[in-house]
Amino acid sequence: MTRVIKIAIDGPAAAGKSTIAKMTAEKLGYTYIDTGAMYRALAHKAISHSIDTSNGEELHSLLMETEIVLSPSKAGQAVIVDGVDVTKEIRSQQVTAQVSAVAVHSGVRELMVEKQRQLAEGTGVVMDGRDIGTAVLPNAELKIFMTASVEERALRRHIENIQHGITTSLDELKAEISERDRADSEREVSPLCQAQDAVLIDTTSMSIEEVANQISELAEKRIRL
Ligand code: C5P
């Protein structure tokens, strides 16, 4: 029987992690889990309940009574919160601006990590986020740390936004991405950082296909081990 592995993909904002993770999962027939979507789901619910994102205890209680379902869809992954599809809403600028503040709280992270481990149990997964290789799946057979220059990441997000009919300024995107990276890297609990045993891939001058192929090759090697 073929060995089933767990793949952790971490890296800064807008590095193309989810696109690549989705492609890899599809190719291997694995489950794709976008952990950023889970933090975004909580941030979205907190905003709609007017909960202060600096209040870790309230956010923890809110998460305790929240059901987050990630379900495979044509477009990748639908995010259902308490039975309502919020796939689009969690990508809003407002949620993007608040999500890192929601993700700093240890109580919130503990619960999220628990949920994420449950989702990964007993199955082949490709999980992307900030702390997957370091905290969520420290025993993942393959760990990738994917990065790219901030200019390149802002440009990619800009093009993606245009395709979705959203107008954003390149400079604003660059500032937003840099600020989110700073907050995610400087937080106390499970900050964004490369796991010691992760493979670093700088995608600045690479095409999506090149990155996907490199990761598929690494995955095949680990599966055959
Ligand atoms: O991946 P995405 O950019 O959608 O993640 C949104 C935010 O969620 C990140 O900027 C970070 O603050 C938080 N996050 C996290 N840990 C993860 C995934 C995301 O703290 N594993």
Short mmCIF file of C-alpha atoms and ligand atoms in Angstrom, two decimals:
data_model
loop_
_atom_site.label_atom_id
_atom_site.label_comp_id
_atom_site.label_asym_id
_atom_site.label_seq_id
_atom_site.Cartn_x
_atom_site.Cartn_y
_atom_site.Cartn_z
CA MET A 1 0.00 0.00 0.00
CA THR A 2 1.24 3.54 -0.74
CA ARG A 3 2.35 5.49 2.31
CA VAL A 4 0.20 8.50 3.13
CA ILE A 5 2.04 11.58 4.43
CA LYS A 6 1.32 14.99 5.90
CA ILE A 7 2.61 18.09 4.14
CA ALA A 8 3.01 21.41 5.98
CA ILE A 9 3.33 24.61 3.95
CA ASP A 10 4.17 27.78 5.87
CA GLY A 11 5.29 31.21 4.83
CA PRO A 12 4.46 34.92 4.82
CA ALA A 13 1.25 36.47 3.49
CA ALA A 14 0.36 36.13 -0.19
CA ALA A 15 3.31 33.85 -1.01
CA GLY A 16 1.05 31.58 -3.07
CA LYS A 17 0.80 28.89 -0.40
CA SER A 18 -2.89 28.13 -0.87
CA THR A 19 -2.70 27.88 -4.67
CA ILE A 20 0.19 25.43 -4.43
CA ALA A 21 -1.27 23.52 -1.48
CA LYS A 22 -4.55 23.08 -3.36
CA MET A 23 -2.75 21.81 -6.47
CA THR A 24 -0.58 19.41 -4.47
CA ALA A 25 -3.54 18.03 -2.54
CA GLU A 26 -5.49 17.49 -5.74
CA LYS A 27 -2.60 15.70 -7.39
CA LEU A 28 -2.09 13.35 -4.44
CA GLY A 29 -5.78 12.90 -3.64
CA TYR A 30 -5.17 14.41 -0.19
CA THR A 31 -7.29 16.76 1.92
CA TYR A 32 -6.39 20.44 1.65
CA ILE A 33 -6.71 22.49 4.82
CA ASP A 34 -6.39 26.28 4.69
CA THR A 35 -5.75 27.22 8.33
CA GLY A 36 -5.66 30.94 7.51
CA ALA A 37 -9.32 30.61 6.50
CA MET A 38 -10.10 29.38 10.01
CA TYR A 39 -8.53 32.47 11.64
CA ARG A 40 -10.28 34.63 9.07
CA ALA A 41 -13.60 32.92 9.89
CA LEU A 42 -13.19 33.80 13.57
CA ALA A 43 -12.12 37.37 12.75
CA HIS A 44 -15.20 37.76 10.55
CA LYS A 45 -17.53 36.49 13.26
CA ALA A 46 -15.85 38.70 15.88
CA ILE A 47 -16.32 41.78 13.69
CA SER A 48 -19.98 40.99 13.06
CA HIS A 49 -20.50 40.52 16.83
CA SER A 50 -18.61 43.79 17.55
CA ILE A 51 -16.07 41.94 19.68
CA ASP A 52 -12.84 43.78 20.36
CA THR A 53 -10.04 41.81 18.69
CA SER A 54 -7.70 42.61 21.58
CA ASN A 55 -9.95 40.66 23.97
CA GLY A 56 -8.50 37.15 23.92
CA GLU A 57 -10.95 35.73 26.44
CA GLU A 58 -14.02 36.85 24.52
CA LEU A 59 -12.55 35.57 21.28
CA HIS A 60 -11.81 32.22 22.91
CA SER A 61 -15.42 31.95 24.15
CA LEU A 62 -16.68 32.95 20.72
CA LEU A 63 -14.57 30.25 19.07
CA MET A 64 -15.82 27.65 21.57
CA GLU A 65 -19.34 28.20 20.29
CA THR A 66 -18.41 28.44 16.61
CA GLU A 67 -18.55 25.68 14.05
CA ILE A 68 -16.08 26.12 11.20
CA VAL A 69 -16.38 23.70 8.30
CA LEU A 70 -13.93 23.67 5.39
CA SER A 71 -15.57 21.93 2.51
CA PRO A 72 -14.05 21.16 -0.90
CA SER A 73 -15.67 23.24 -3.65
CA LYS A 74 -15.14 23.98 -7.34
CA ALA A 75 -13.24 27.15 -6.48
CA GLY A 76 -11.06 25.35 -3.94
CA GLN A 77 -12.52 25.40 -0.49
CA ALA A 78 -15.78 26.75 0.86
CA VAL A 79 -15.75 28.11 4.41
CA ILE A 80 -18.96 27.52 6.33
CA VAL A 81 -19.37 29.17 9.72
CA ASP A 82 -22.35 28.03 11.83
CA GLY A 83 -24.01 26.80 8.65
CA VAL A 84 -23.48 30.02 6.66
CA ASP A 85 -21.16 30.20 3.65
CA VAL A 86 -18.68 33.03 4.32
CA THR A 87 -16.08 32.05 1.73
CA LYS A 88 -16.14 35.46 0.10
CA GLU A 89 -16.66 37.60 3.20
CA ILE A 90 -13.55 36.29 4.98
CA ARG A 91 -11.37 37.77 2.20
CA SER A 92 -12.64 41.32 2.77
CA GLN A 93 -10.16 44.10 3.53
CA GLN A 94 -11.71 44.54 6.95
CA VAL A 95 -11.12 40.90 7.90
CA THR A 96 -7.61 40.97 6.40
CA ALA A 97 -6.77 44.03 8.50
CA GLN A 98 -8.01 42.44 11.76
CA VAL A 99 -7.08 38.77 11.41
CA SER A 100 -3.52 38.98 12.75
CA ALA A 101 -4.81 40.65 15.91
CA VAL A 102 -7.24 37.75 16.41
CA ALA A 103 -4.46 35.20 15.81
CA VAL A 104 -2.11 36.48 18.57
CA HIS A 105 -4.14 35.08 21.47
CA SER A 106 -2.85 31.86 23.00
CA GLY A 107 -6.33 30.57 23.93
CA VAL A 108 -7.53 31.09 20.37
CA ARG A 109 -4.45 29.38 18.92
CA GLU A 110 -4.73 26.38 21.26
CA LEU A 111 -8.30 25.71 20.16
CA MET A 112 -7.47 26.27 16.49
CA VAL A 113 -4.49 23.89 16.66
CA GLU A 114 -6.70 21.25 18.29
CA LYS A 115 -9.29 21.60 15.51
CA GLN A 116 -6.56 21.50 12.84
CA ARG A 117 -4.98 18.34 14.25
CA GLN A 118 -8.38 16.66 14.32
CA LEU A 119 -8.91 17.54 10.66
CA ALA A 120 -5.52 16.03 9.79
CA GLU A 121 -5.95 12.83 11.76
CA GLY A 122 -5.58 9.55 9.92
CA THR A 123 -5.51 11.06 6.45
CA GLY A 124 -3.16 12.48 3.82
CA VAL A 125 -3.21 16.27 4.16
CA VAL A 126 -1.67 19.38 2.73
CA MET A 127 -2.08 22.10 5.34
CA ASP A 128 -1.00 25.69 4.84
CA GLY A 129 -0.54 28.48 7.37
CA ARG A 130 2.11 30.09 9.57
CA ASP A 131 2.81 27.52 12.31
CA ILE A 132 2.00 24.19 10.67
CA GLY A 133 5.53 22.78 10.57
CA THR A 134 6.49 24.29 13.92
CA ALA A 135 3.36 23.77 16.06
CA VAL A 136 0.38 22.07 14.40
CA LEU A 137 2.06 19.13 12.65
CA PRO A 138 5.63 19.03 13.99
CA ASN A 139 5.96 15.45 12.69
CA ALA A 140 4.83 16.24 9.14
CA GLU A 141 6.89 14.17 6.68
CA LEU A 142 7.35 17.15 4.37
CA LYS A 143 7.67 20.76 5.47
CA ILE A 144 7.94 23.64 3.06
CA PHE A 145 8.64 27.28 3.88
CA MET A 146 7.47 29.26 0.88
CA THR A 147 8.44 32.85 0.43
CA ALA A 148 8.86 35.59 -2.21
CA SER A 149 9.85 39.25 -2.17
CA VAL A 150 7.18 41.57 -0.80
CA GLU A 151 7.04 43.39 -4.16
CA GLU A 152 6.31 40.15 -5.99
CA ARG A 153 3.70 39.05 -3.46
CA ALA A 154 1.91 42.40 -3.63
CA LEU A 155 1.94 42.26 -7.42
CA ARG A 156 0.49 38.74 -7.50
CA ARG A 157 -2.29 39.73 -5.05
CA HIS A 158 -2.94 42.86 -7.13
CA ILE A 159 -3.41 40.78 -10.30
CA GLU A 160 -5.58 38.27 -8.44
CA ASN A 161 -7.75 41.11 -7.11
CA ILE A 162 -8.17 42.59 -10.58
CA GLN A 163 -9.32 39.17 -11.81
CA HIS A 164 -11.94 39.20 -9.03
CA GLY A 165 -13.03 42.72 -9.95
CA ILE A 166 -11.48 44.29 -6.86
CA THR A 167 -9.49 47.50 -7.21
CA THR A 168 -6.56 47.90 -4.83
CA SER A 169 -3.48 50.06 -4.95
CA LEU A 170 -0.21 48.22 -5.25
CA ASP A 171 1.40 50.39 -2.57
CA GLU A 172 -1.45 49.79 -0.13
CA LEU A 173 -1.18 46.04 -0.74
CA LYS A 174 2.54 46.15 -0.11
CA ALA A 175 2.00 48.02 3.16
CA GLU A 176 -0.77 45.65 4.27
CA ILE A 177 1.28 42.52 3.49
CA SER A 178 4.39 43.90 5.25
CA GLU A 179 2.38 44.85 8.31
CA ARG A 180 0.72 41.41 8.52
CA ASP A 181 4.13 39.70 8.16
CA ARG A 182 5.50 41.88 10.94
CA ALA A 183 2.58 41.11 13.28
CA ASP A 184 2.69 37.36 12.48
CA SER A 185 6.48 37.13 12.93
CA GLU A 186 6.66 39.18 16.11
CA ARG A 187 3.81 37.63 18.08
CA GLU A 188 4.72 35.65 21.20
CA VAL A 189 2.81 32.45 20.54
CA SER A 190 3.86 30.34 17.52
CA PRO A 191 5.24 33.20 15.44
CA LEU A 192 5.74 32.77 11.73
CA CYS A 193 9.14 31.16 11.29
CA GLN A 194 10.77 28.46 9.25
CA ALA A 195 10.90 25.04 10.93
CA GLN A 196 14.45 23.71 11.20
CA ASP A 197 13.63 20.77 8.95
CA ALA A 198 11.61 22.73 6.37
CA VAL A 199 12.67 23.10 2.75
CA LEU A 200 12.90 26.80 1.82
CA ILE A 201 11.44 27.70 -1.57
CA ASP A 202 11.81 31.30 -2.76
CA THR A 203 9.17 31.61 -5.47
CA THR A 204 10.02 35.18 -6.53
CA SER A 205 11.21 34.16 -9.99
CA MET A 206 9.31 30.89 -10.28
CA SER A 207 6.07 30.07 -12.07
CA ILE A 208 3.22 28.30 -10.26
CA GLU A 209 3.96 25.15 -12.27
CA GLU A 210 7.63 25.19 -11.29
CA VAL A 211 6.79 25.50 -7.60
CA ALA A 212 4.08 22.83 -7.81
CA ASN A 213 6.45 20.46 -9.62
CA GLN A 214 9.22 20.97 -7.09
CA ILE A 215 6.88 20.22 -4.21
CA SER A 216 5.38 17.19 -5.98
CA GLU A 217 8.88 15.76 -6.49
CA LEU A 218 9.72 16.28 -2.82
CA ALA A 219 6.40 14.70 -1.81
CA GLU A 220 6.93 11.66 -4.06
CA LYS A 221 10.36 11.15 -2.49
CA ARG A 222 8.93 11.28 1.04
CA ILE A 223 6.08 8.92 0.09
CA ARG A 224 8.57 6.38 -1.28
CA LEU A 225 10.78 6.51 1.85
O1 C5P B 1 -3.18 32.47 5.17
P1 C5P B 1 -3.91 33.78 5.35
O2 C5P B 1 -3.16 34.95 4.81
O3 C5P B 1 -5.32 33.72 4.90
O4 C5P B 1 -3.95 33.94 6.94
C1 C5P B 1 -4.57 35.03 7.56
C2 C5P B 1 -3.95 35.29 8.91
O5 C5P B 1 -4.26 34.23 9.82
C3 C5P B 1 -2.43 35.40 8.96
O6 C5P B 1 -1.97 36.69 8.60
C4 C5P B 1 -2.13 35.06 10.42
O7 C5P B 1 -2.32 36.17 11.25
C5 C5P B 1 -3.21 34.04 10.75
N1 C5P B 1 -2.73 32.66 10.67
C6 C5P B 1 -2.02 32.15 11.74
N2 C5P B 1 -1.66 30.84 11.75
C7 C5P B 1 -1.95 30.04 10.71
C8 C5P B 1 -2.64 30.55 9.60
C9 C5P B 1 -3.00 31.88 9.59
O8 C5P B 1 -1.73 32.88 12.68
N3 C5P B 1 -1.60 28.76 10.77
#
